Coordinates of C-alpha atoms and ligand atoms in Angstrom, one line a residue:
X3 CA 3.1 2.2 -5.2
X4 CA 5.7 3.0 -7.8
X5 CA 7.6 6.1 -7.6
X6 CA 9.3 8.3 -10.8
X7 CA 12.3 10.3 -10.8
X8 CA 11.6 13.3 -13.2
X9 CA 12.9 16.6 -12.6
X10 CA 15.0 15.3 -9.5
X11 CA 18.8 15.0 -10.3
X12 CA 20.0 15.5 -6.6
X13 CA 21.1 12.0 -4.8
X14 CA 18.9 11.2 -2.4
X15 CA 20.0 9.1 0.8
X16 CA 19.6 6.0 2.3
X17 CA 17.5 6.5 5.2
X18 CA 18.8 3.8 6.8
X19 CA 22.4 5.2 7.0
X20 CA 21.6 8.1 7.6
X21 CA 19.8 7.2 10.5
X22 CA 22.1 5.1 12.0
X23 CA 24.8 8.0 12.1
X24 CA 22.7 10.8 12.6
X25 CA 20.2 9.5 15.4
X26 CA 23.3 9.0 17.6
X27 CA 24.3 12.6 16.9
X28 CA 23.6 16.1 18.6
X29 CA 22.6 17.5 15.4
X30 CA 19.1 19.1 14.1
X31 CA 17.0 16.4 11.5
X32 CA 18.4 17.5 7.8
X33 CA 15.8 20.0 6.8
X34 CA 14.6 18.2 3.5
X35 CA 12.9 15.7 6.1
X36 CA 11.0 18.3 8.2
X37 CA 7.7 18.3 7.8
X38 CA 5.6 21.7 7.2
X39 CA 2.1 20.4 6.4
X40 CA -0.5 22.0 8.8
X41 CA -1.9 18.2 9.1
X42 CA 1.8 17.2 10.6
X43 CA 1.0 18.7 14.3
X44 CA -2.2 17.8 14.1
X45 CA -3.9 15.6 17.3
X46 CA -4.2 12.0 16.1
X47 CA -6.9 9.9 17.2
X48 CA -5.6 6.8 18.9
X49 CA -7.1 3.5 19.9
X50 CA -10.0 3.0 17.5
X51 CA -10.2 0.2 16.3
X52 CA -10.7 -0.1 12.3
X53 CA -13.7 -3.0 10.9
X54 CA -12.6 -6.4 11.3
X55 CA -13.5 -9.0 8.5
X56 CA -13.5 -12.4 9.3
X57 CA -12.5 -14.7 5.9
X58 CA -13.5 -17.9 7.5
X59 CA -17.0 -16.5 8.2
X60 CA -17.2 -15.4 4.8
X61 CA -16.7 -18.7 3.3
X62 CA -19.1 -20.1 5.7
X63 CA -22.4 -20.2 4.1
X64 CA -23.9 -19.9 7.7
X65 CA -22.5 -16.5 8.6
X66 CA -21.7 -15.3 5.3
X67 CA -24.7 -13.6 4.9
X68 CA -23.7 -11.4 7.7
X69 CA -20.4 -11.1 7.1
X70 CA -21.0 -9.9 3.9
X71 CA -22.9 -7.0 5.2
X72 CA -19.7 -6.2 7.4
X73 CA -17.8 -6.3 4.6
X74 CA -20.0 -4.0 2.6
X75 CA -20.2 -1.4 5.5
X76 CA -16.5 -1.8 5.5
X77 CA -15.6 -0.9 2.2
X78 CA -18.3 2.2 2.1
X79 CA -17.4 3.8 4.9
X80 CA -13.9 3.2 6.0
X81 CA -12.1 2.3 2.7
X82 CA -9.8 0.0 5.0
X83 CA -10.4 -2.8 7.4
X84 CA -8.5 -5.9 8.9
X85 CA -8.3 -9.2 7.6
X86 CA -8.7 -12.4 9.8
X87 CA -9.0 -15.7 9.4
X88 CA -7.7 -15.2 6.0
X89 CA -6.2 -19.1 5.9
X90 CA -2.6 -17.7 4.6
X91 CA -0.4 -20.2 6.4
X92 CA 1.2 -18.9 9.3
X93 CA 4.6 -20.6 7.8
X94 CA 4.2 -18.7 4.6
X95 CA 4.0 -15.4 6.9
X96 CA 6.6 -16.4 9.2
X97 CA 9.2 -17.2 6.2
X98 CA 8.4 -13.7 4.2
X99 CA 9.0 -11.9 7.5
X100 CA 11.7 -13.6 8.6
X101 CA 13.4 -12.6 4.7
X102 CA 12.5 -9.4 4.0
X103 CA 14.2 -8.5 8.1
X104 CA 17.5 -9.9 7.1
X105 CA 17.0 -7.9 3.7
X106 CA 17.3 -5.0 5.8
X107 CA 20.1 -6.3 7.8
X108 CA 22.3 -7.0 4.8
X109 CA 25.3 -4.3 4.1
X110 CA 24.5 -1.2 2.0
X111 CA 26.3 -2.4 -0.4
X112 CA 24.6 -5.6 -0.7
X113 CA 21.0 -4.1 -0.9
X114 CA 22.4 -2.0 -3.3
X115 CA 22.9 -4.7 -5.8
X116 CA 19.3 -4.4 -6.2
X117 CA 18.9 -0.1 -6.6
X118 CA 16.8 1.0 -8.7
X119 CA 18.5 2.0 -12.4
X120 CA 17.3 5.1 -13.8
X121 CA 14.4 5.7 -15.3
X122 CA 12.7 2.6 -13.9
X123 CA 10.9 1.9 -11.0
X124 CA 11.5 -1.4 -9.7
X125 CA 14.4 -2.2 -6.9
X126 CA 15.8 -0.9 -3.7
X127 CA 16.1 2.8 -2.7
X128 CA 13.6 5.8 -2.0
X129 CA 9.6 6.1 -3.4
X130 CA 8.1 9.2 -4.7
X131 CA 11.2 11.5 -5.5
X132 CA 9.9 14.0 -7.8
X133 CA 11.7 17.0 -7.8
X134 CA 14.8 18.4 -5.6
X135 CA 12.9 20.9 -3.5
X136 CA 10.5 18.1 -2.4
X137 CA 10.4 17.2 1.7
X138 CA 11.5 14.0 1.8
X139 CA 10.2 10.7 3.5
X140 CA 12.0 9.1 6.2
X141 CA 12.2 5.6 5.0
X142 CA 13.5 3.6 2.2
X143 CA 11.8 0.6 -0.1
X144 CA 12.2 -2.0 -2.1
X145 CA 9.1 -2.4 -5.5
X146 CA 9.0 -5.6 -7.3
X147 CA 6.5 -6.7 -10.1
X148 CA 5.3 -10.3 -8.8
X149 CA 2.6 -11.3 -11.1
X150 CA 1.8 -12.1 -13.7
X151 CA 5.1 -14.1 -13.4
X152 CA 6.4 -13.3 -16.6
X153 CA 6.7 -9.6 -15.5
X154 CA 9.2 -10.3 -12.6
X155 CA 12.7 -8.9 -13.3
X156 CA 14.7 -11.2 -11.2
X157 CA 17.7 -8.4 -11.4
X158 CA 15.8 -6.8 -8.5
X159 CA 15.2 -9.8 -6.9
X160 CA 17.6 -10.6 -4.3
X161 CA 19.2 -13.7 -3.6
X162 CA 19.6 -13.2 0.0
X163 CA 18.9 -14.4 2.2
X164 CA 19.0 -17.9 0.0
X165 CA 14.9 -18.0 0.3
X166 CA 14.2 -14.8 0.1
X167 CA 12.8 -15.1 -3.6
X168 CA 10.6 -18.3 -2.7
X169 CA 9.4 -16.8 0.5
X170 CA 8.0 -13.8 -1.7
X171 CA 7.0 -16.0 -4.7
X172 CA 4.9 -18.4 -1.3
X173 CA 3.4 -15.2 -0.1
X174 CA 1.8 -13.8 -3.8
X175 CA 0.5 -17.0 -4.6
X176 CA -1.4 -16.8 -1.2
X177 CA -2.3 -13.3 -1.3
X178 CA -3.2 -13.1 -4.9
X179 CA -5.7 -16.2 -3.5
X180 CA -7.1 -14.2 -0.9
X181 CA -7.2 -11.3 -3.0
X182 CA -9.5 -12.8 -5.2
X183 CA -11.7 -14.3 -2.5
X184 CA -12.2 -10.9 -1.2
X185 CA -13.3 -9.8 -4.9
X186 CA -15.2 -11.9 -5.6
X187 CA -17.2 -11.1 -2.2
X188 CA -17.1 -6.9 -3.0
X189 CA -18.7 -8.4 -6.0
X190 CA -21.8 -10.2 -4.4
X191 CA -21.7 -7.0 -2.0
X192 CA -22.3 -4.7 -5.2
X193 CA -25.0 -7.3 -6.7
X194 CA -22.4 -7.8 -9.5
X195 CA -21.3 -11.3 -11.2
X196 CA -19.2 -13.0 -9.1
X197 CA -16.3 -12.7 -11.4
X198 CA -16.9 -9.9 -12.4
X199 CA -14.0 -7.7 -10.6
X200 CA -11.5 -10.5 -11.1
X201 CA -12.1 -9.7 -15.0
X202 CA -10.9 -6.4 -14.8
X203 CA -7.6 -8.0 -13.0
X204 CA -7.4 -10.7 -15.6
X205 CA -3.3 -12.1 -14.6
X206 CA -4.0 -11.1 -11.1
X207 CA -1.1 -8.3 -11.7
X208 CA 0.2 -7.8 -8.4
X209 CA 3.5 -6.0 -7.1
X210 CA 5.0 -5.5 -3.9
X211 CA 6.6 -2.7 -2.0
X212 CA 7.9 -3.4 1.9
X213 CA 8.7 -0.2 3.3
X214 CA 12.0 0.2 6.1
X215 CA 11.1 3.0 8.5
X216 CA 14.3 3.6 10.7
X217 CA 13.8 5.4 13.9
X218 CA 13.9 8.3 14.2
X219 CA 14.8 10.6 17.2
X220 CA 12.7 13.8 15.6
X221 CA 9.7 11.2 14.9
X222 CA 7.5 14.0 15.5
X223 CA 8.8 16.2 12.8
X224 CA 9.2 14.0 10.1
X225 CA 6.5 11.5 8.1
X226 CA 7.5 7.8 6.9
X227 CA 5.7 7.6 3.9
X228 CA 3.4 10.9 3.0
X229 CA -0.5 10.9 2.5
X230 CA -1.3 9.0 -0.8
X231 CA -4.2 6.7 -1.9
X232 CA -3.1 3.6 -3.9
X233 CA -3.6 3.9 -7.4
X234 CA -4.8 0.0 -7.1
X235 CA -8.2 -2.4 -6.9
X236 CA -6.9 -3.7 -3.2
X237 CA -4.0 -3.5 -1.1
X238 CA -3.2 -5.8 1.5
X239 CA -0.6 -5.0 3.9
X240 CA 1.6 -6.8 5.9
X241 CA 2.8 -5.5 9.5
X242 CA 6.7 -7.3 9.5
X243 CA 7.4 -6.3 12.9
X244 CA 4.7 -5.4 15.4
X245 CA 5.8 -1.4 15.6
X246 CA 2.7 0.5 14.4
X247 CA 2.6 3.3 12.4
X248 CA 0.4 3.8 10.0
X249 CA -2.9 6.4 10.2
X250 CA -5.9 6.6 7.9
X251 CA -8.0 9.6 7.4
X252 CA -11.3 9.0 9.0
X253 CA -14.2 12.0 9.2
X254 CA -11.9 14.7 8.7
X255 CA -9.2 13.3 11.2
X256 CA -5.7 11.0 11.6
X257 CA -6.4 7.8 13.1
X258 CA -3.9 5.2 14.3
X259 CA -4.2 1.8 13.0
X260 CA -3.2 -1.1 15.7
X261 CA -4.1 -4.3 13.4
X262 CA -4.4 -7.6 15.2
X263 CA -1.7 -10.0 15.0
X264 CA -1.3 -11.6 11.9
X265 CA -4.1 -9.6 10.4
X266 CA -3.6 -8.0 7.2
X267 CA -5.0 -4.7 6.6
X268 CA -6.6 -4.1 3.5
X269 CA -7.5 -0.9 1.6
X270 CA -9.7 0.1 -0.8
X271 CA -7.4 1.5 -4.0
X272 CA -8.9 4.5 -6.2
X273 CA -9.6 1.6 -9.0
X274 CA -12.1 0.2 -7.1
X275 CA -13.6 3.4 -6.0
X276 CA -14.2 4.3 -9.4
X277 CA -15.1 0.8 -11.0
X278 CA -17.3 0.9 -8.0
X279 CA -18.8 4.2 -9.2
X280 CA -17.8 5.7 -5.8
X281 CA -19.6 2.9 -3.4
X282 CA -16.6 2.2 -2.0
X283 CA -14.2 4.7 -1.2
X284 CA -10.1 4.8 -1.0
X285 CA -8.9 6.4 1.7
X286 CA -6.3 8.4 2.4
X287 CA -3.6 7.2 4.3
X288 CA -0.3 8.0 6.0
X289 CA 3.1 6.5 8.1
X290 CA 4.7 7.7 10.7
X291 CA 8.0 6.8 12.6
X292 CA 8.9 5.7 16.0
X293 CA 11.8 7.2 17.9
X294 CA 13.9 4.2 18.3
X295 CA 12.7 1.7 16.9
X296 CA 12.4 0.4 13.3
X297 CA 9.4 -0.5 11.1
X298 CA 8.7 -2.3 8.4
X299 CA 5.7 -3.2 6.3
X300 CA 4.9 -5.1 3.3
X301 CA 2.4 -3.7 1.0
X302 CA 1.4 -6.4 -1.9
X303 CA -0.4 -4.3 -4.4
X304 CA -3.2 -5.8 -6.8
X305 CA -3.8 -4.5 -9.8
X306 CA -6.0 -3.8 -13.0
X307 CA -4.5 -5.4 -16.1
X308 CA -2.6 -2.9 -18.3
X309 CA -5.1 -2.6 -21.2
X310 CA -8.1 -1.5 -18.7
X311 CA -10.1 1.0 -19.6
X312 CA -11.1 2.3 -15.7
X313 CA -14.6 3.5 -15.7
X314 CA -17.5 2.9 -13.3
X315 CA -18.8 -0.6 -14.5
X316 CA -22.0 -0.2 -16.2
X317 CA -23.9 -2.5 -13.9
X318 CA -23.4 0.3 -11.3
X319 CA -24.2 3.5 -13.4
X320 CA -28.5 3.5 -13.3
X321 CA -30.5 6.3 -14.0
X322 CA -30.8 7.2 -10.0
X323 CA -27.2 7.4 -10.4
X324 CA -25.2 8.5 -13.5
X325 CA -21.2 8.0 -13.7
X326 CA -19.3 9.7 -11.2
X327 CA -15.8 9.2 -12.6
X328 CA -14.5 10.1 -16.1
X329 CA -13.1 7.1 -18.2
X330 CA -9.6 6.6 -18.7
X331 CA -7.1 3.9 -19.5
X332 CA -5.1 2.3 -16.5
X333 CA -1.8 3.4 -18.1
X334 CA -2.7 7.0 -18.4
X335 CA -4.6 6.8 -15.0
X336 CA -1.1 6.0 -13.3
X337 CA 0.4 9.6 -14.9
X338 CA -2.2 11.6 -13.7
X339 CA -1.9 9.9 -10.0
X340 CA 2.4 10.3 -10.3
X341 CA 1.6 13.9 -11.5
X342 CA -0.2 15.1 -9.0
X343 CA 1.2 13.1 -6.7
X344 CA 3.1 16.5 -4.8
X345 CA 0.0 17.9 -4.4
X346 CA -1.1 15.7 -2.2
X347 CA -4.2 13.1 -1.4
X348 CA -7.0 12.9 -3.8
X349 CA -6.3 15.7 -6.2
X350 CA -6.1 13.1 -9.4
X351 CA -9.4 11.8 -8.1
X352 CA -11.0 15.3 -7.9
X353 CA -9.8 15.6 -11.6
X354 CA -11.4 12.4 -12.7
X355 CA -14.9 13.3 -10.9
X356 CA -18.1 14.2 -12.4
X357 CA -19.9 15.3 -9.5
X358 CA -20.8 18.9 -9.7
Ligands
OGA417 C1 1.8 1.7 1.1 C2 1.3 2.1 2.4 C3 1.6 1.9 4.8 C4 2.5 1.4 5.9 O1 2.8 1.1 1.0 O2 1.1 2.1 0.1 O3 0.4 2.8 2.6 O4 2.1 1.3 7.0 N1 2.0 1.6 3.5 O5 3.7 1.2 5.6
NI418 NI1 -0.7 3.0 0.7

């Protein structure tokens, strides 16, 4: 999700200009974007397909009985599945596609009346810039805050296209619908009230970051977004154009993720893992980039409220099963997962655990 700039005073560049000079040239990928992790040249597992969750035969009190189960298996063992049937007007999609493409296609200078100011973390430009010694990821990105309403700063907003701010303000009412629909199901899943995850996301906080992979002539050497867990309850993601890329961590391996059209794919965030007391799990995750041709995805993030204290809920903590995560607030959650952010993956998560 957000990013932070400490301890990194070196410009960083646009991705996108750099690629479009530098993938036409004879010259070697700048070093700060090659990649050195063993788990880079590792074999990735291709065509598996991830669970599918039908909406419609959730909401159907014929199937939902099953459906729920399929759900349930979902969100244990996978930490990610795809979304059908999800009732999000296909205009709705459409126009938030169609906007955040000709965001992209704008001038430099014209996405850069929305850059990120120091210091904060909302607006156009580069995710996850720590440090100057960092390897760097081969895209750029754009964070808003998109509810609760009042927490929108529409300086980072742009204004075009004309409804680019209405297409995104469409989509968040829809997703933060669906978003709770799916809630309120992990609840019934867990045996808990049916509110009683919503609670804990009182506001529906929600933000948004949509991610512009260029191509890349190197692809292989390089990553689009680096392995991460979202510090978040759910994440739904949005493929804008159909150029796959992203891989989740599955048994030890990479495996590519080929959603169906107009599915979203949904993760399981490292708040729900530990409100969940570690039923459900959040799953590492990755991006890569294609050769020549661009990607771009829409991540809408939702979110505890600010004041949360994140524990596992009570309900879920029995004597067969004691707490598996420490408590801490939400706020002081998000430091730990920005400060260990460099080393990688789950290591904020390993600090929080009790097991052992
Ligand atoms: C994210 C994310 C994956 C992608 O934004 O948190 O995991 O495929 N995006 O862009
Ligand atoms: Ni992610």
């Amino acid at each position: 999700m957000a990013h932070a700039k400490a301890g990194a005073s070196l410009p960083v560049p646009n991705v996108q200009a750099l690629a479009q000079t530098w993938n036409g040239s004879g010259e070697e990928v700048p070093e700060r974007y090659v990649r050195t992790e063993e788990s880079v040249a590792e074999e990735v597992v291709a065509g598996c397909e991830i669970p599918v969750i039908d909406l419609g035969r959730l909401l159907d009190p014929q199937s939902s009985e099953e459906e729920l189960a399929n759900l349930g298996f979902a969100c244990q063992h996978w930490g990610f599945f795809q979304l059908i049937n999800h009732g999000v007007p296909e205009e709705v999609i459409l126009n938030v596609k169609r906007d955040i493409t000709e965001f992209f296609k704008l001038p430099l200078e014209a996405k850069e009346a929305y850059a990120q100011v120091p210091g904060g973390i909302e607006g156009y430009g580069q995710a996850f810039v720590f440090s100057d010694t960092q390897k760097l990821d081969w895209a750029d990105m754009f964070y808003l805050m998109v509810r609760p309403t009042e927490s929108r700063d529409m300086r980072f907003w742009s204004t075009q296209p004309p409804s680019f701010r209405d297409s995104i303000d469409r989509y968040s009412a829809e997703t933060a619908r669906v978003a709770a629909s799916l809630l309120r199901f992990m609840a019934a899943d867990m045996g808990l009230e049916p509110e009683r995850l919503l609670e804990v996301c009182r506001g529906q906080p929600q933000s948004m970051r949509v991610t512009y992979y260029p191509p890349c002539r190197q692809a292989g050497d390089v990553l689009g977004l680096s392995p991460h867990t979202d510090a978040t309850v759910v994440t739904l993601l949005l493929h804008v154009n159909d150029v796959q890329g992203l891989q989740i961590r599955k048994d030890g391996k990479w495996v590519a993720v080929d959603p169906l059209d107009g599915a979203f794919v949904v993760s399981i965030g490292d708040i729900l893992e530990i409100l969940s007391n570690g039923r459900y799990r959040s799953i590492e995750h990755r991006a890569v980039v294609h050769p020549n041709k661009e990607r771009i995805s829409a991540a809408m993030f939702h979110q505890p409220c600010q004041d949360t204290t994140v524990s596992p809920l009570p309900e879920l903590v029995t004597d067969g099963c004691g707490a598996r995560y420490k408590s801490m607030g939400y706020m002081d959650f998000l430091k730990l997962f920005f400060a260990t952010k460099l080393d990688g993956r789950r290591s904020h998560m390993d600090a929080l655990s009790l097991r052992n």
